[in-house]
CSV table of N, CA, C and O in Angstrom, one decimal:
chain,number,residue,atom,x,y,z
A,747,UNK,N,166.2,63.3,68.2
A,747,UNK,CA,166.7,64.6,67.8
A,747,UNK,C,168.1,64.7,68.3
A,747,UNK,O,168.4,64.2,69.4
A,748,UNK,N,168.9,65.3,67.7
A,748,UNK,CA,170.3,65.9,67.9
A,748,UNK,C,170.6,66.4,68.5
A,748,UNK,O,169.6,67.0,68.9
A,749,UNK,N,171.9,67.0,69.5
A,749,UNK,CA,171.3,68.1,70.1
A,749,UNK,C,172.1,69.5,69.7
A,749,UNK,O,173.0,69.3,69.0
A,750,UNK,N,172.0,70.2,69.9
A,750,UNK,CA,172.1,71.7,69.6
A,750,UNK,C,173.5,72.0,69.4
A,750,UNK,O,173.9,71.3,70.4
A,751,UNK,N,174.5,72.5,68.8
A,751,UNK,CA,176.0,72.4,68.4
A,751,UNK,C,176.3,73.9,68.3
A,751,UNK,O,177.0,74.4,67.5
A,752,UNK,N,175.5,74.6,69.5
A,752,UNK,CA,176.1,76.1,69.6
A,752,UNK,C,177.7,76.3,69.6
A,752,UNK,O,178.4,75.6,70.3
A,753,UNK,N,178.3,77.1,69.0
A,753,UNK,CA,179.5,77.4,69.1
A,753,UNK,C,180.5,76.6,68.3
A,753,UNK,O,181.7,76.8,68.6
A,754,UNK,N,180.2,75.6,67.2
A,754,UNK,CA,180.7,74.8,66.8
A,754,UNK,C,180.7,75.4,65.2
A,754,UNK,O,179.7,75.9,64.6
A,755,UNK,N,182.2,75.1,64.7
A,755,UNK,CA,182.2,76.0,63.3
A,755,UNK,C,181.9,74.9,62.3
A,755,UNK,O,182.5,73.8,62.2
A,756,UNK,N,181.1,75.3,61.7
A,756,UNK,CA,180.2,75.1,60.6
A,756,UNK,C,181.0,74.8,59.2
A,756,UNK,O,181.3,75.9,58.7
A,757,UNK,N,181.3,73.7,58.4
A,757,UNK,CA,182.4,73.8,57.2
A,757,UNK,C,181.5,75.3,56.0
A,757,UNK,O,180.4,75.7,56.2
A,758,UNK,N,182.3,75.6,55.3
A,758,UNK,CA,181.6,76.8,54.3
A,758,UNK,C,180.9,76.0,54.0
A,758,UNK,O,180.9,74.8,54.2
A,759,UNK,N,180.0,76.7,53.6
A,759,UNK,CA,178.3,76.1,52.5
A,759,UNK,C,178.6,76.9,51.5
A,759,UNK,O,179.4,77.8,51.6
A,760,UNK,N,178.0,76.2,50.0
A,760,UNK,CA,178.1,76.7,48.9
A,760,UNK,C,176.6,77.6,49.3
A,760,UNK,O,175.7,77.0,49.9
A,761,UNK,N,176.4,78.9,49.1
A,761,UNK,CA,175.2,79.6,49.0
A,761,UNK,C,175.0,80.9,48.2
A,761,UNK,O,176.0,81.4,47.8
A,762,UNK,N,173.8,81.4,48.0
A,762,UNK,CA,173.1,82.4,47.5
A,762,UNK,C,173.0,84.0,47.8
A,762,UNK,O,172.2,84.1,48.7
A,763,UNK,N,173.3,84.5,47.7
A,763,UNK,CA,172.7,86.5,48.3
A,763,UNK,C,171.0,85.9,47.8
A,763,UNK,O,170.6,84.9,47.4
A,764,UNK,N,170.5,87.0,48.1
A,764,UNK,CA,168.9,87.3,47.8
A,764,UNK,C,168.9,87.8,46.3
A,764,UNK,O,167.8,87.9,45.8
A,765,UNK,N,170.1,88.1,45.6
A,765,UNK,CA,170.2,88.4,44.3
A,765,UNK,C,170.4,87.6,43.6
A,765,UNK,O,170.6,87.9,42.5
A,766,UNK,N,170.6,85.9,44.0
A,766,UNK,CA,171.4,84.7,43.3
A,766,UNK,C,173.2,85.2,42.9
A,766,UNK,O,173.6,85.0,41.8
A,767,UNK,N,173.5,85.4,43.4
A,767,UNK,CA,175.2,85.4,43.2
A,767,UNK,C,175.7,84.6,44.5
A,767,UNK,O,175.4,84.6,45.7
A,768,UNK,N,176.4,84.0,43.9
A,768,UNK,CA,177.4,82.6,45.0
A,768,UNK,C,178.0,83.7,46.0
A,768,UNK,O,178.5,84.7,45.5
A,769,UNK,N,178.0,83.5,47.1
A,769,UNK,CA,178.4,83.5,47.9
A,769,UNK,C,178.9,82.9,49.3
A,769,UNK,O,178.1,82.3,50.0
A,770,UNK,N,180.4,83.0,49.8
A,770,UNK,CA,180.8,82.2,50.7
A,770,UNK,C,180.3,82.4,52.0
A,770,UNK,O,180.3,83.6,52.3
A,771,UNK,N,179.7,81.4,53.1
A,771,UNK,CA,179.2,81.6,54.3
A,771,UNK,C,180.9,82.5,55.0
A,771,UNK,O,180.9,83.7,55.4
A,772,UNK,N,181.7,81.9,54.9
A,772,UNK,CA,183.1,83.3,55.4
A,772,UNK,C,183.3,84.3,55.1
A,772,UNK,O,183.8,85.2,55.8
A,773,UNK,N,182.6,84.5,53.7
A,773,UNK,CA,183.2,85.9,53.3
A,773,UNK,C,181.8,86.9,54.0
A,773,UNK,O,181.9,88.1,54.0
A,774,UNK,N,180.5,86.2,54.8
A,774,UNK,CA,179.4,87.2,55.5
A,774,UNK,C,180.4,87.8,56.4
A,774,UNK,O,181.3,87.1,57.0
A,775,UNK,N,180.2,89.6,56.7
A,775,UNK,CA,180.7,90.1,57.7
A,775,UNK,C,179.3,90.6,58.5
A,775,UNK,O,178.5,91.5,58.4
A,776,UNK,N,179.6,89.4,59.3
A,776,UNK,CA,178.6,89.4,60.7
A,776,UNK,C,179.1,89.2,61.6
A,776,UNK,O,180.2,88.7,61.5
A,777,UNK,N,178.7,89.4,62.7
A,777,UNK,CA,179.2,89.3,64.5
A,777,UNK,C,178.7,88.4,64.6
A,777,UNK,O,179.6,87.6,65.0
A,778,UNK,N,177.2,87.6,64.4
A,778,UNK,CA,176.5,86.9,64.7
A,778,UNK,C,176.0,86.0,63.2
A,778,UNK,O,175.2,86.7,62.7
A,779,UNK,N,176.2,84.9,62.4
A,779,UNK,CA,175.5,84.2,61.6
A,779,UNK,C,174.4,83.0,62.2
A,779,UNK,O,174.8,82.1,62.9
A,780,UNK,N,173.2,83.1,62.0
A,780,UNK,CA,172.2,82.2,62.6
A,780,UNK,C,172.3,80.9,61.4
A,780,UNK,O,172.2,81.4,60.3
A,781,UNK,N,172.4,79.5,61.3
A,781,UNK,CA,172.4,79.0,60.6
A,781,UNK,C,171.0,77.5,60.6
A,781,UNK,O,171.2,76.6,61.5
A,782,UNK,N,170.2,77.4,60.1
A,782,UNK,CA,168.9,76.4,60.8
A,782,UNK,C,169.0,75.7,59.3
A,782,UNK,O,168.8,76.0,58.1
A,783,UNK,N,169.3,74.3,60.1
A,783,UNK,CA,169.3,73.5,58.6
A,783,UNK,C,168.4,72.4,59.1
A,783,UNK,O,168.9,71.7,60.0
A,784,UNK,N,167.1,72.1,58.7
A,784,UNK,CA,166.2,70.9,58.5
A,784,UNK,C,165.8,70.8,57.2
A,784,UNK,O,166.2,71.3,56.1
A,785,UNK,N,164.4,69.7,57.8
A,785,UNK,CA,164.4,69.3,56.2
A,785,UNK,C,162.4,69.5,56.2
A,785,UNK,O,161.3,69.2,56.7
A,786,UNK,N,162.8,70.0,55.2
A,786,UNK,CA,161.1,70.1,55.3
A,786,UNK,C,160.0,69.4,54.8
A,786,UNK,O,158.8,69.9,54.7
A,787,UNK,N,160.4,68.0,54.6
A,787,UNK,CA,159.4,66.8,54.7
A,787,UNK,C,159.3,66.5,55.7
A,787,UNK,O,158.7,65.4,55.8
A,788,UNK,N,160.0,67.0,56.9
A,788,UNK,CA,159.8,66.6,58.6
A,788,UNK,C,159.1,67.0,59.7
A,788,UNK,O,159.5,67.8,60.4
A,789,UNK,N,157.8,66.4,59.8
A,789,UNK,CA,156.5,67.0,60.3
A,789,UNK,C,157.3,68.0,61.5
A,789,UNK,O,157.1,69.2,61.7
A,790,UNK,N,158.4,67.2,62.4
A,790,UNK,CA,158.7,67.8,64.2
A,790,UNK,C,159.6,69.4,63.1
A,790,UNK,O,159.3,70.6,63.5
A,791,UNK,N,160.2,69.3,62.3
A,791,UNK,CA,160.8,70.6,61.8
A,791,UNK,C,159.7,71.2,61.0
A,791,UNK,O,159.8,72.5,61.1
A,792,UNK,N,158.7,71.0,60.4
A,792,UNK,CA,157.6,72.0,60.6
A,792,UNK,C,156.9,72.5,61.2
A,792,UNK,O,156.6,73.7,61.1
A,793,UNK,N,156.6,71.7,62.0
A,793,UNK,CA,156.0,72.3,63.7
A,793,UNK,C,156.8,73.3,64.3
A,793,UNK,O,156.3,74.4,64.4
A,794,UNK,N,157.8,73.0,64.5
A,794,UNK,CA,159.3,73.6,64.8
A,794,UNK,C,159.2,75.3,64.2
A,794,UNK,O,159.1,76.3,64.9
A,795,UNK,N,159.3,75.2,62.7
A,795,UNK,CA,159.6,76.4,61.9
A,795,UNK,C,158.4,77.1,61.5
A,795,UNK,O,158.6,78.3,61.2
A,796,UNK,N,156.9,76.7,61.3
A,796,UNK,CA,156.1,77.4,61.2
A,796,UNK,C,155.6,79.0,60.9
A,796,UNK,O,154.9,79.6,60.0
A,797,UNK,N,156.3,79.3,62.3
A,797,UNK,CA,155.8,80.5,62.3
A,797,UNK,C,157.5,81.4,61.8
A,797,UNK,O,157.5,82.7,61.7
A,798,UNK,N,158.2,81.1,61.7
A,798,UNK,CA,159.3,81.7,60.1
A,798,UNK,C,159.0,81.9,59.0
A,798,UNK,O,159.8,82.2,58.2
């Protein structure tokens, strides 16, 4: 496993609103963005995310 890259900027992701319209991870105005990227054919990341 990897380990944890708190505080490290993140390049933009191409992504979604909950409405499907593209949206840039820079253009969120948040204080705080949480970002959790696995993969979910990976038993230890479903164990892991489960209860999400």
């Amino acid at each position: 496993m990897k380990k944890v890259l708190i505080g490290n900027t993140l390049k933009d992701l191409p992504m979604s609103d909950t409405l499907g319209k593209p949206v840039s991870l820079y253009q969120t105005k948040s204080k705080y963005i949480l970002v959790m990227i696995y993969d979910p054919n990976c038993h230890h990341c479903q164990e892991t995310t489960k209860s999400w």
